Amino acid sequence: MTLDDAEELAVEQALALVGGRNHARDRADDQARERAGDHARDRAGDDARDRADDDARDRADDQAGDQVPHNQNPGKPADPRPTPCSTPSTSASRAPALPWDRARAVAARAGRGGPLAVVRLPLDRALGHVLAEPLAALTDLPSFDTSAMDGWAVAGPGPWTYEEGVSLLAGGGESPTARLPDGTAVRIATGARTPADTTAVIRGEHAHVDEARGLLSTRRPVGTGQDIRPRGQECRSGDQLVPAGTVVTPAVLGLAAAAGYDALPAVPRPRVEVLVLGDELLAAGLPHDGLIRDALGPMLGPWLRALGAEVSGPRRLGDDAEALREALTSSDADLIVTTGGTASGPVDHVHPVLAALGAELLVDGVTVRPGHPMLLARLSPEGPCLVGLPGNPLAAVSGLLTLAEPLLAGLAGRPTQDAYRALVHADVPGHPHHTRLVPVVHRAGRAGGRDHVAPLRYNGPAMLRGIAAADGLAVVPAGGVRSGTEVEILDLPWAPATPWTEGCFT
């Protein structure tokens, strides 16, 4: 049986089961309508049916995915004994999944929950950090009138007399002549202080020197202030140069140095620890005997660093509830990211361990595909947050951008990613009820057409081939979109990336 056949069969079986439930539920609804005519009960029944359908599809997707089911570990038989941290997990005790946009808002608020720490970092260590305070100029820029060109500083109308061998150089201190009398000129270099009463600077290529007569003339008209950078042209002392929350780029470093800074007030990078769960995962070599390579361990660290975090190397814990509990209680990270184990199988320990620790579940499932079983928890009122990612690779990417990205932005003092919309250049199927995140790549418009995004193939929950070619994710609403529709876009941290060609990815 092929993968597609298995998926179709699992979906049919799940929907058949749900259909039976719906039939009984429909009869109860009819009786209720006859008794009370209560429209609200109709709505409640519809919502319950939708949730049952979604749960069935989740189970079908788990069974038909490329990855080995988390509760069927081929390398180790299932242990029927309860683990030290395990508690019964039932769907009745779980909070309803949140809509995708609401889940992102919850994550952003969690990141902004406390005051930001501030450290002063030397310029050579500040790159990539976020400014904790606005950057105000410590001096006028430039701090004195300077020449914008190599040439001649002149005063008054020409022609001008000049003194042979006298030049004004950048960094040369005070001008040899305190003032420049009318009718005179002096050689000057770019960046050098102009003498008082200088009318203009004449570029060297526009000047004509009559050495025999000791006169300077110009081939072009001269305007007052020509090629002079006046004091304070770029800013005055105290002016705000960039606001708090700005990421320190090489250009910001240069601006800060020019404005007189030796160190910058910055927010420390959030510390993140990655815990990889699952006995079926290999750290090296080819998949074999039902074991698969860990794709998330190598991927998440660099991705989280691109989001502005300081990340330690991934820790591989396997399917061990006690090891997970120990890792959570001993961590000094600001954010812990786990991979796998967020569902309700026999070896899915994330929920039971969080319950045993008294953690507060802020998000327990999101109505998004892929990535529905993602979660966000606060381990204690003063402790770190935890983002639980599904084990399938693209589902984990969905969780990373849905929960971890806005949470880290808040912890680092950055604004969350600005939403924008772009035309999609193909029909994109959607989930009947949930948001769908689809890898896309930006394309330039042809023959005067608008720029757009093209959806990429290989976008199943267990696939990375599509996201490897993408520079963004399209946020596709329930029901899908038609070609030419505008959709919200989430940029990947490295967008715009290499200009991929469509090739086999679209």
Short mmCIF file of C-alpha atoms in Angstrom, two decimals:
data_model
loop_
_atom_site.label_atom_id
_atom_site.label_comp_id
_atom_site.label_asym_id
_atom_site.label_seq_id
_atom_site.Cartn_x
_atom_site.Cartn_y
_atom_site.Cartn_z
CA MET A 1 0.00 0.00 0.00
CA THR A 2 1.39 3.39 -0.98
CA LEU A 3 1.63 6.34 1.40
CA ASP A 4 -1.26 8.08 -0.38
CA ASP A 5 -3.43 4.95 -0.17
CA ALA A 6 -2.67 4.60 3.54
CA GLU A 7 -3.54 8.22 4.18
CA GLU A 8 -6.83 7.98 2.25
CA LEU A 9 -7.79 4.78 4.07
CA ALA A 10 -7.00 6.29 7.48
CA VAL A 11 -9.01 9.41 6.69
CA GLU A 12 -11.97 7.34 5.46
CA GLN A 13 -11.92 5.21 8.61
CA ALA A 14 -11.71 8.24 10.87
CA LEU A 15 -14.48 10.11 9.06
CA ALA A 16 -16.70 7.01 9.13
CA LEU A 17 -16.28 6.90 12.89
CA VAL A 18 -17.07 10.59 13.16
CA GLY A 19 -20.04 10.15 10.85
CA GLY A 20 -21.61 7.65 13.26
CA ARG A 21 -21.18 10.07 16.11
CA ASN A 22 -22.67 12.84 14.02
CA HIS A 23 -25.79 10.79 13.28
CA ALA A 24 -26.55 10.35 16.97
CA ARG A 25 -25.70 13.96 17.65
CA ASP A 26 -28.02 15.09 14.83
CA ARG A 27 -30.96 13.21 16.39
CA ALA A 28 -30.30 14.85 19.75
CA ASP A 29 -30.12 18.24 18.06
CA ASP A 30 -33.47 17.67 16.32
CA GLN A 31 -35.12 16.83 19.61
CA ALA A 32 -33.59 19.89 21.26
CA ARG A 33 -34.82 22.14 18.45
CA GLU A 34 -38.33 20.72 18.81
CA ARG A 35 -38.24 21.36 22.57
CA ALA A 36 -36.65 24.79 22.69
CA GLY A 37 -35.89 26.04 19.18
CA ASP A 38 -32.54 27.14 20.52
CA HIS A 39 -30.26 28.30 17.72
CA ALA A 40 -27.26 28.36 20.05
CA ARG A 41 -27.51 24.57 20.45
CA ASP A 42 -27.26 24.18 16.68
CA ARG A 43 -24.03 26.18 16.74
CA ALA A 44 -22.61 24.16 19.63
CA GLY A 45 -23.37 20.91 17.81
CA ASP A 46 -21.67 22.16 14.66
CA ASP A 47 -18.59 23.21 16.61
CA ALA A 48 -18.40 19.84 18.34
CA ARG A 49 -18.66 18.04 15.02
CA ASP A 50 -15.92 20.22 13.56
CA ARG A 51 -13.64 19.44 16.48
CA ALA A 52 -14.34 15.71 16.13
CA ASP A 53 -13.60 15.88 12.40
CA ASP A 54 -10.36 17.73 13.07
CA ASP A 55 -9.29 15.22 15.73
CA ALA A 56 -9.93 12.40 13.30
CA ARG A 57 -7.89 14.06 10.60
CA ASP A 58 -5.07 14.61 13.09
CA ARG A 59 -5.01 10.91 13.90
CA ALA A 60 -5.11 10.01 10.22
CA ASP A 61 -2.24 12.38 9.44
CA ASP A 62 -0.17 10.91 12.27
CA GLN A 63 -0.71 7.38 10.98
CA ALA A 64 0.01 8.24 7.35
CA GLY A 65 3.00 10.56 7.86
CA ASP A 66 6.49 9.79 6.57
CA GLN A 67 7.87 9.75 10.10
CA VAL A 68 7.62 6.64 12.28
CA PRO A 69 4.66 7.08 14.67
CA HIS A 70 5.95 8.29 18.00
CA ASN A 71 4.23 5.51 19.92
CA GLN A 72 5.59 2.73 17.72
CA ASN A 73 9.29 2.75 18.49
CA PRO A 74 10.95 -0.01 16.45
CA GLY A 75 14.14 0.16 18.44
CA LYS A 76 12.56 -0.44 21.87
CA PRO A 77 9.34 -2.20 22.90
CA ALA A 78 6.67 -0.09 24.52
CA ASP A 79 6.83 -0.08 28.29
CA PRO A 80 3.31 -0.52 29.73
CA ARG A 81 4.38 0.64 33.18
CA PRO A 82 3.48 4.24 34.10
CA THR A 83 6.43 6.62 34.14
CA PRO A 84 7.20 8.56 37.34
CA CYS A 85 5.76 11.79 35.88
CA SER A 86 2.92 10.40 33.84
CA THR A 87 -0.69 11.29 34.52
CA PRO A 88 -3.73 10.23 32.53
CA SER A 89 -4.28 12.50 29.54
CA THR A 90 -7.75 12.71 28.03
CA SER A 91 -9.19 15.04 25.44
CA ALA A 92 -11.86 16.09 27.94
CA SER A 93 -9.23 17.70 30.18
CA ARG A 94 -7.54 19.58 27.36
CA ALA A 95 -8.31 23.20 26.49
CA PRO A 96 -9.62 23.85 22.96
CA ALA A 97 -7.05 24.69 20.29
CA LEU A 98 -6.63 28.40 19.61
CA PRO A 99 -6.99 30.07 16.22
CA TRP A 100 -3.62 30.71 14.58
CA ASP A 101 -3.61 34.52 14.90
CA ARG A 102 -4.77 34.38 18.51
CA ALA A 103 -2.05 31.86 19.39
CA ARG A 104 0.59 34.19 17.96
CA ALA A 105 -0.82 37.07 19.99
CA VAL A 106 -0.67 34.98 23.19
CA ALA A 107 2.97 34.10 22.46
CA ALA A 108 3.85 37.74 21.83
CA ARG A 109 2.25 38.81 25.12
CA ALA A 110 4.09 36.08 27.00
CA GLY A 111 7.38 37.39 25.62
CA ARG A 112 6.57 40.92 26.73
CA GLY A 113 5.46 39.81 30.18
CA GLY A 114 8.33 41.25 32.22
CA PRO A 115 10.78 44.17 32.24
CA LEU A 116 13.69 43.90 29.85
CA ALA A 117 17.20 43.54 31.18
CA VAL A 118 19.75 46.05 29.92
CA VAL A 119 23.47 45.51 29.41
CA ARG A 120 26.09 47.83 27.94
CA LEU A 121 28.03 46.09 25.21
CA PRO A 122 31.20 47.36 23.48
CA LEU A 123 30.63 48.05 19.82
CA ASP A 124 32.52 44.93 18.77
CA ARG A 125 30.09 42.75 20.78
CA ALA A 126 26.80 44.50 20.07
CA LEU A 127 26.14 43.20 16.55
CA GLY A 128 22.80 41.39 16.30
CA HIS A 129 21.53 42.55 19.69
CA VAL A 130 18.51 44.82 20.14
CA LEU A 131 18.85 48.37 21.46
CA ALA A 132 17.28 48.67 24.90
CA GLU A 133 17.09 52.47 24.66
CA PRO A 134 16.82 55.02 21.84
CA LEU A 135 20.19 55.97 20.39
CA ALA A 136 20.65 59.73 20.74
CA ALA A 137 23.50 61.63 19.14
CA LEU A 138 26.26 62.62 21.57
CA THR A 139 27.54 65.33 19.20
CA ASP A 140 26.59 67.26 16.10
CA LEU A 141 27.28 65.35 12.87
CA PRO A 142 29.46 66.62 11.41
CA SER A 143 30.81 68.37 14.46
CA PHE A 144 32.28 71.21 12.33
CA ASP A 145 31.96 72.51 8.78
CA THR A 146 33.88 70.15 6.51
CA SER A 147 34.79 69.88 2.87
CA ALA A 148 32.76 67.31 0.94
CA MET A 149 35.37 67.11 -1.84
CA ASP A 150 39.04 67.31 -2.60
CA GLY A 151 39.64 70.73 -4.15
CA TRP A 152 39.88 74.38 -3.13
CA ALA A 153 38.22 76.36 -0.34
CA VAL A 154 37.50 79.84 -1.66
CA ALA A 155 36.15 83.08 -0.20
CA GLY A 156 34.28 85.73 -2.16
CA PRO A 157 34.17 86.02 -5.94
CA GLY A 158 37.06 84.80 -8.12
CA PRO A 159 39.58 84.62 -9.48
CA TRP A 160 41.39 83.82 -6.23
CA THR A 161 44.95 84.05 -5.17
CA TYR A 162 46.49 81.12 -3.33
CA GLU A 163 49.62 80.32 -1.40
CA GLU A 164 51.75 77.58 -2.97
CA GLY A 165 52.35 74.56 -0.77
CA VAL A 166 49.61 75.25 1.77
CA SER A 167 46.90 72.57 2.18
CA LEU A 168 44.17 71.77 4.69
CA LEU A 169 43.99 68.06 5.52
CA ALA A 170 41.42 65.96 7.38
CA GLY A 171 42.47 65.57 10.99
CA GLY A 172 44.97 68.37 10.66
CA GLY A 173 43.62 70.36 13.63
CA GLU A 174 43.06 74.08 13.32
CA SER A 175 43.34 75.65 9.87
CA PRO A 176 46.68 77.38 9.18
CA THR A 177 44.69 80.55 8.59
CA ALA A 178 41.98 81.34 11.13
CA ARG A 179 39.90 83.08 8.47
CA LEU A 180 39.93 83.00 4.70
CA PRO A 181 40.02 86.56 3.31
CA ASP A 182 37.90 87.47 0.30
CA GLY A 183 39.58 86.73 -3.00
CA THR A 184 41.80 83.97 -1.63
CA ALA A 185 41.81 80.16 -1.90
CA VAL A 186 43.53 77.26 -0.16
CA ARG A 187 43.84 73.59 -1.11
CA ILE A 188 41.57 71.35 0.99
CA ALA A 189 41.01 67.60 1.36
CA THR A 190 37.71 65.75 1.84
CA GLY A 191 36.72 65.81 5.51
CA ALA A 192 39.00 68.70 6.43
CA ARG A 193 37.65 71.60 8.48
CA THR A 194 36.86 74.60 6.29
CA PRO A 195 38.26 77.98 7.39
CA ALA A 196 35.89 80.62 8.69
CA ASP A 197 34.29 82.77 5.97
CA THR A 198 34.68 80.06 3.29
CA THR A 199 32.15 80.69 0.53
CA ALA A 200 32.37 77.33 -1.24
CA VAL A 201 34.59 74.41 -2.13
CA ILE A 202 35.56 74.04 -5.77
CA ARG A 203 36.23 70.47 -6.87
CA GLY A 204 39.73 69.89 -8.13
CA GLU A 205 38.50 68.81 -11.58
CA HIS A 206 36.52 72.04 -11.96
CA ALA A 207 39.42 74.35 -11.05
CA HIS A 208 42.02 75.97 -13.34
CA VAL A 209 45.36 76.95 -11.79
CA ASP A 210 47.50 79.65 -13.46
CA GLU A 211 50.80 78.98 -11.71
CA ALA A 212 52.56 81.81 -13.53
CA ARG A 213 50.15 84.39 -12.14
CA GLY A 214 49.32 82.54 -8.90
CA LEU A 215 45.61 82.66 -9.64
CA LEU A 216 42.82 80.11 -9.36
CA SER A 217 39.70 80.25 -11.52
CA THR A 218 36.77 77.87 -12.11
CA ARG A 219 35.20 76.39 -15.20
CA ARG A 220 31.72 76.36 -13.62
CA PRO A 221 29.56 78.79 -11.63
CA VAL A 222 30.17 78.75 -7.87
CA GLY A 223 27.23 78.68 -5.43
CA THR A 224 27.44 79.67 -1.78
CA GLY A 225 27.91 76.59 0.40
CA GLN A 226 28.78 74.41 -2.58
CA ASP A 227 30.39 71.07 -1.51
CA ILE A 228 30.54 72.07 2.15
CA ARG A 229 28.98 69.79 4.79
CA PRO A 230 27.78 72.26 7.43
CA ARG A 231 28.00 71.42 11.12
CA GLY A 232 24.92 69.41 12.24
CA GLN A 233 23.83 68.58 8.68
CA GLU A 234 23.08 64.96 9.64
CA CYS A 235 22.01 65.51 13.22
CA ARG A 236 22.31 67.76 16.22
CA SER A 237 23.49 66.62 19.63
CA GLY A 238 20.56 64.93 21.41
CA ASP A 239 18.66 64.02 18.23
CA GLN A 240 17.28 60.44 18.24
CA LEU A 241 19.10 58.48 15.60
CA VAL A 242 17.32 55.10 15.91
CA PRO A 243 14.58 53.96 18.32
CA ALA A 244 14.71 51.33 21.02
CA GLY A 245 14.02 47.88 19.62
CA THR A 246 16.30 48.39 16.62
CA VAL A 247 18.47 45.42 15.76
CA VAL A 248 22.13 46.43 15.77
CA THR A 249 23.36 45.97 12.20
CA PRO A 250 26.81 46.88 10.85
CA ALA A 251 25.35 50.19 9.68
CA VAL A 252 23.95 50.94 13.15
CA LEU A 253 27.41 50.23 14.59
CA GLY A 254 28.92 52.73 12.18
CA LEU A 255 26.33 55.36 13.01
CA ALA A 256 26.83 54.82 16.74
CA ALA A 257 30.59 55.20 16.41
CA ALA A 258 30.20 58.38 14.34
CA ALA A 259 27.83 59.76 16.99
CA GLY A 260 30.38 59.22 19.76
CA TYR A 261 29.45 55.83 21.29
CA ASP A 262 31.96 53.29 22.59
CA ALA A 263 29.28 50.93 23.99
CA LEU A 264 25.55 50.44 23.40
CA PRO A 265 22.63 49.76 25.77
CA ALA A 266 21.32 46.41 24.58
CA VAL A 267 18.88 43.66 25.56
CA PRO A 268 20.68 40.38 26.25
CA ARG A 269 19.87 37.69 23.71
CA PRO A 270 17.26 35.25 25.04
CA ARG A 271 18.87 31.95 26.06
CA VAL A 272 17.23 28.95 24.43
CA GLU A 273 17.70 25.25 25.11
CA VAL A 274 16.57 22.64 22.56
CA LEU A 275 15.45 19.21 23.82
CA VAL A 276 15.04 16.54 21.13
CA LEU A 277 12.64 13.78 22.15
CA GLY A 278 12.17 10.37 20.54
CA ASP A 279 13.97 7.00 20.71
CA GLU A 280 13.54 6.52 16.95
CA LEU A 281 15.93 9.36 16.02
CA LEU A 282 19.49 8.93 14.74
CA ALA A 283 22.13 11.64 15.13
CA ALA A 284 24.27 10.37 12.23
CA GLY A 285 24.27 7.96 9.33
CA LEU A 286 21.54 6.64 7.07
CA PRO A 287 18.07 5.65 8.33
CA HIS A 288 17.82 1.93 8.99
CA ASP A 289 15.69 -0.68 10.75
CA GLY A 290 12.81 1.74 11.27
CA LEU A 291 15.06 4.44 12.73
CA ILE A 292 15.12 7.89 11.12
CA ARG A 293 17.51 10.84 11.09
CA ASP A 294 16.92 13.71 13.46
CA ALA A 295 16.26 16.65 11.13
CA LEU A 296 15.21 19.11 13.84
CA GLY A 297 18.32 19.01 16.04
CA PRO A 298 20.61 20.39 13.30
CA MET A 299 17.95 22.83 12.04
CA LEU A 300 16.52 24.48 15.14
CA GLY A 301 19.72 25.92 16.62
CA PRO A 302 20.68 28.00 13.56
CA TRP A 303 17.04 28.96 12.99
CA LEU A 304 16.65 30.19 16.57
CA ARG A 305 19.94 32.11 16.31
CA ALA A 306 18.58 33.78 13.19
CA LEU A 307 15.64 34.87 15.36
CA GLY A 308 18.07 36.58 17.75
CA ALA A 309 18.51 33.89 20.39
CA GLU A 310 21.57 32.45 22.09
CA VAL A 311 21.22 28.68 21.68
CA SER A 312 23.08 25.82 23.29
CA GLY A 313 23.63 22.56 21.41
CA PRO A 314 20.59 20.26 21.21
CA ARG A 315 20.14 17.66 23.97
CA ARG A 316 18.73 14.30 22.86
CA LEU A 317 16.60 12.79 25.63
CA GLY A 318 14.75 10.01 23.83
CA ASP A 319 11.36 8.94 25.17
CA ASP A 320 12.18 9.33 28.86
CA ALA A 321 9.72 11.21 31.05
CA GLU A 322 12.08 11.44 34.02
CA ALA A 323 14.91 12.76 31.85
CA LEU A 324 12.53 15.37 30.44
CA ARG A 325 11.41 16.40 33.92
CA GLU A 326 15.02 16.72 35.08
CA ALA A 327 15.96 18.78 32.00
CA LEU A 328 13.04 21.17 32.53
CA THR A 329 13.63 21.71 36.24
CA SER A 330 17.40 22.20 35.89
CA SER A 331 17.40 24.50 32.85
CA ASP A 332 18.53 28.12 33.23
CA ALA A 333 17.28 29.09 29.77
CA ASP A 334 14.71 31.79 29.07
CA LEU A 335 12.96 29.47 26.61
CA ILE A 336 12.98 25.70 26.28
CA VAL A 337 12.03 24.20 22.91
CA THR A 338 11.07 20.53 22.73
CA THR A 339 10.54 18.47 19.59
CA GLY A 340 7.97 15.68 19.47
CA GLY A 341 5.94 14.18 22.28
CA THR A 342 3.16 16.80 22.24
CA ALA A 343 0.35 14.40 21.26
CA SER A 344 -1.36 11.84 23.52
CA GLY A 345 0.42 8.58 22.73
CA PRO A 346 1.93 6.18 25.30
CA VAL A 347 5.39 7.77 25.03
CA ASP A 348 4.26 11.37 24.44
CA HIS A 349 5.43 12.71 27.80
CA VAL A 350 5.31 16.50 27.35
CA HIS A 351 1.77 17.04 28.66
CA PRO A 352 2.07 14.68 31.65
CA VAL A 353 5.42 16.15 32.71
CA LEU A 354 4.10 19.72 32.41
CA ALA A 355 1.06 18.74 34.48
CA ALA A 356 3.28 17.14 37.15
CA LEU A 357 5.36 20.32 37.35
CA GLY A 358 2.28 22.52 37.70
CA ALA A 359 3.06 24.40 34.49
CA GLU A 360 0.53 26.85 33.05
CA LEU A 361 -0.57 25.93 29.53
CA LEU A 362 -0.97 29.18 27.58
CA VAL A 363 -1.55 27.50 24.21
CA ASP A 364 -2.56 23.85 23.93
CA GLY A 365 -2.99 23.20 20.24
CA VAL A 366 -3.50 25.63 17.36
CA THR A 367 -6.01 25.39 14.53
CA VAL A 368 -3.29 25.40 11.88
CA ARG A 369 -1.94 22.81 9.47
CA PRO A 370 0.69 21.55 9.68
CA GLY A 371 1.58 21.81 13.36
CA HIS A 372 -1.79 21.46 15.09
CA PRO A 373 -0.42 19.82 18.32
CA MET A 374 2.04 22.61 19.18
CA LEU A 375 1.91 24.12 22.66
CA LEU A 376 3.20 26.99 24.80
CA ALA A 377 3.57 26.71 28.57
CA ARG A 378 5.00 28.75 31.43
CA LEU A 379 6.83 26.39 33.78
CA SER A 380 6.41 28.69 36.79
CA PRO A 381 5.43 32.32 37.40
CA GLU A 382 9.11 33.34 37.40
CA GLY A 383 10.43 30.45 35.36
CA PRO A 384 11.07 29.90 31.67
CA CYS A 385 8.54 29.33 28.93
CA LEU A 386 8.39 26.13 26.92
CA VAL A 387 7.41 25.81 23.27
CA GLY A 388 6.51 22.23 22.40
CA LEU A 389 6.95 21.54 18.68
CA PRO A 390 5.45 18.57 16.85
CA GLY A 391 7.94 15.93 15.73
CA ASN A 392 7.27 16.18 11.99
CA PRO A 393 9.78 18.66 10.47
CA LEU A 394 7.49 21.07 8.60
CA ALA A 395 4.97 20.92 11.44
CA ALA A 396 7.82 21.93 13.76
CA VAL A 397 8.67 24.88 11.48
CA SER A 398 5.02 25.92 11.68
CA GLY A 399 5.22 25.85 15.48
CA LEU A 400 8.50 27.71 15.45
CA LEU A 401 7.06 30.63 13.46
CA THR A 402 3.66 30.54 15.17
CA LEU A 403 4.84 30.50 18.81
CA ALA A 404 8.63 30.78 19.19
CA GLU A 405 9.19 33.72 16.81
CA PRO A 406 6.77 36.17 18.48
CA LEU A 407 7.77 34.95 21.94
CA LEU A 408 11.48 35.52 21.25
CA ALA A 409 10.73 38.94 19.74
CA GLY A 410 9.14 39.95 23.03
CA LEU A 411 11.96 38.54 25.15
CA ALA A 412 14.53 40.36 22.99
CA GLY A 413 12.65 43.67 22.89
CA ARG A 414 11.98 43.49 19.16
CA PRO A 415 8.64 44.15 17.51
CA THR A 416 7.02 41.04 16.06
CA GLN A 417 7.27 40.50 12.34
CA ASP A 418 5.17 43.00 10.42
CA ALA A 419 2.40 41.32 8.48
CA TYR A 420 2.14 42.08 4.80
CA ARG A 421 0.22 40.62 1.90
CA ALA A 422 1.24 39.42 -1.54
CA LEU A 423 -0.47 37.97 -4.58
CA VAL A 424 -0.28 34.19 -4.82
CA HIS A 425 0.43 32.86 -8.28
CA ALA A 426 -1.65 29.64 -8.14
CA ASP A 427 -4.68 28.13 -6.51
CA VAL A 428 -3.77 26.98 -2.99
CA PRO A 429 -6.03 24.36 -1.39
CA GLY A 430 -6.94 24.99 2.23
CA HIS A 431 -8.16 23.05 5.22
CA PRO A 432 -11.96 23.12 5.65
CA HIS A 433 -11.78 24.84 9.05
CA HIS A 434 -8.17 25.67 9.89
CA THR A 435 -5.44 28.04 8.76
CA ARG A 436 -2.81 26.43 6.56
CA LEU A 437 0.87 27.51 6.29
CA VAL A 438 2.33 26.85 2.85
CA PRO A 439 5.98 27.40 1.80
CA VAL A 440 6.28 30.03 -0.94
CA VAL A 441 8.98 31.82 -2.87
CA HIS A 442 8.81 35.42 -4.06
CA ARG A 443 8.88 36.09 -7.81
CA ALA A 444 9.43 39.33 -9.68
CA GLY A 445 6.59 40.40 -11.96
CA ARG A 446 7.15 39.91 -15.67
CA ALA A 447 6.28 42.39 -18.43
CA GLY A 448 5.03 44.96 -15.99
CA GLY A 449 3.14 42.47 -13.85
CA ARG A 450 3.05 42.64 -10.07
CA ASP A 451 5.47 40.78 -7.86
CA HIS A 452 3.91 37.65 -6.40
CA VAL A 453 4.60 34.47 -4.46
CA ALA A 454 4.53 30.95 -5.85
CA PRO A 455 3.52 28.02 -3.63
CA LEU A 456 6.03 25.21 -3.44
CA ARG A 457 5.50 21.47 -3.64
CA TYR A 458 6.60 19.00 -0.97
CA ASN A 459 4.68 20.78 1.76
CA GLY A 460 3.53 17.79 3.80
CA PRO A 461 4.01 17.81 7.59
CA ALA A 462 7.03 15.50 7.42
CA MET A 463 8.70 17.23 4.46
CA LEU A 464 11.49 19.82 4.35
CA ARG A 465 12.14 19.93 0.61
CA GLY A 466 9.64 22.73 0.05
CA ILE A 467 10.68 24.92 2.98
CA ALA A 468 14.34 24.51 1.95
CA ALA A 469 13.52 26.37 -1.27
CA ALA A 470 11.20 28.92 0.35
CA ASP A 471 11.73 32.46 1.56
CA GLY A 472 8.35 32.71 3.29
CA LEU A 473 5.16 30.97 4.38
CA ALA A 474 1.75 31.93 3.03
CA VAL A 475 -1.00 32.09 5.65
CA VAL A 476 -3.85 30.40 3.78
CA PRO A 477 -7.30 30.83 5.38
CA ALA A 478 -9.77 28.00 5.75
CA GLY A 479 -11.12 26.89 2.41
CA GLY A 480 -8.03 27.91 0.42
CA VAL A 481 -7.43 30.76 -2.03
CA ARG A 482 -7.61 31.19 -5.78
CA SER A 483 -4.75 32.36 -7.97
CA GLY A 484 -4.44 36.15 -7.90
CA THR A 485 -5.66 36.43 -4.31
CA GLU A 486 -3.63 38.36 -1.74
CA VAL A 487 -2.47 36.31 1.24
CA GLU A 488 -0.58 37.18 4.40
CA ILE A 489 3.12 36.30 4.25
CA LEU A 490 5.50 35.31 7.04
CA ASP A 491 9.08 35.95 5.95
CA LEU A 492 11.72 33.44 6.92
CA PRO A 493 14.62 34.96 8.89
CA TRP A 494 16.94 34.92 5.88
CA ALA A 495 14.46 36.36 3.34
CA PRO A 496 14.98 37.54 0.71
CA ALA A 497 17.11 34.49 0.06
CA THR A 498 18.91 33.22 -3.03
CA PRO A 499 16.74 33.87 -6.10
CA TRP A 500 15.62 30.28 -6.61
CA THR A 501 14.23 29.21 -9.94
CA GLU A 502 10.95 27.41 -9.94
CA GLY A 503 12.38 24.09 -11.13
CA CYS A 504 10.95 21.01 -9.46
CA PHE A 505 9.76 22.82 -6.36
CA THR A 506 6.64 24.44 -7.81
#
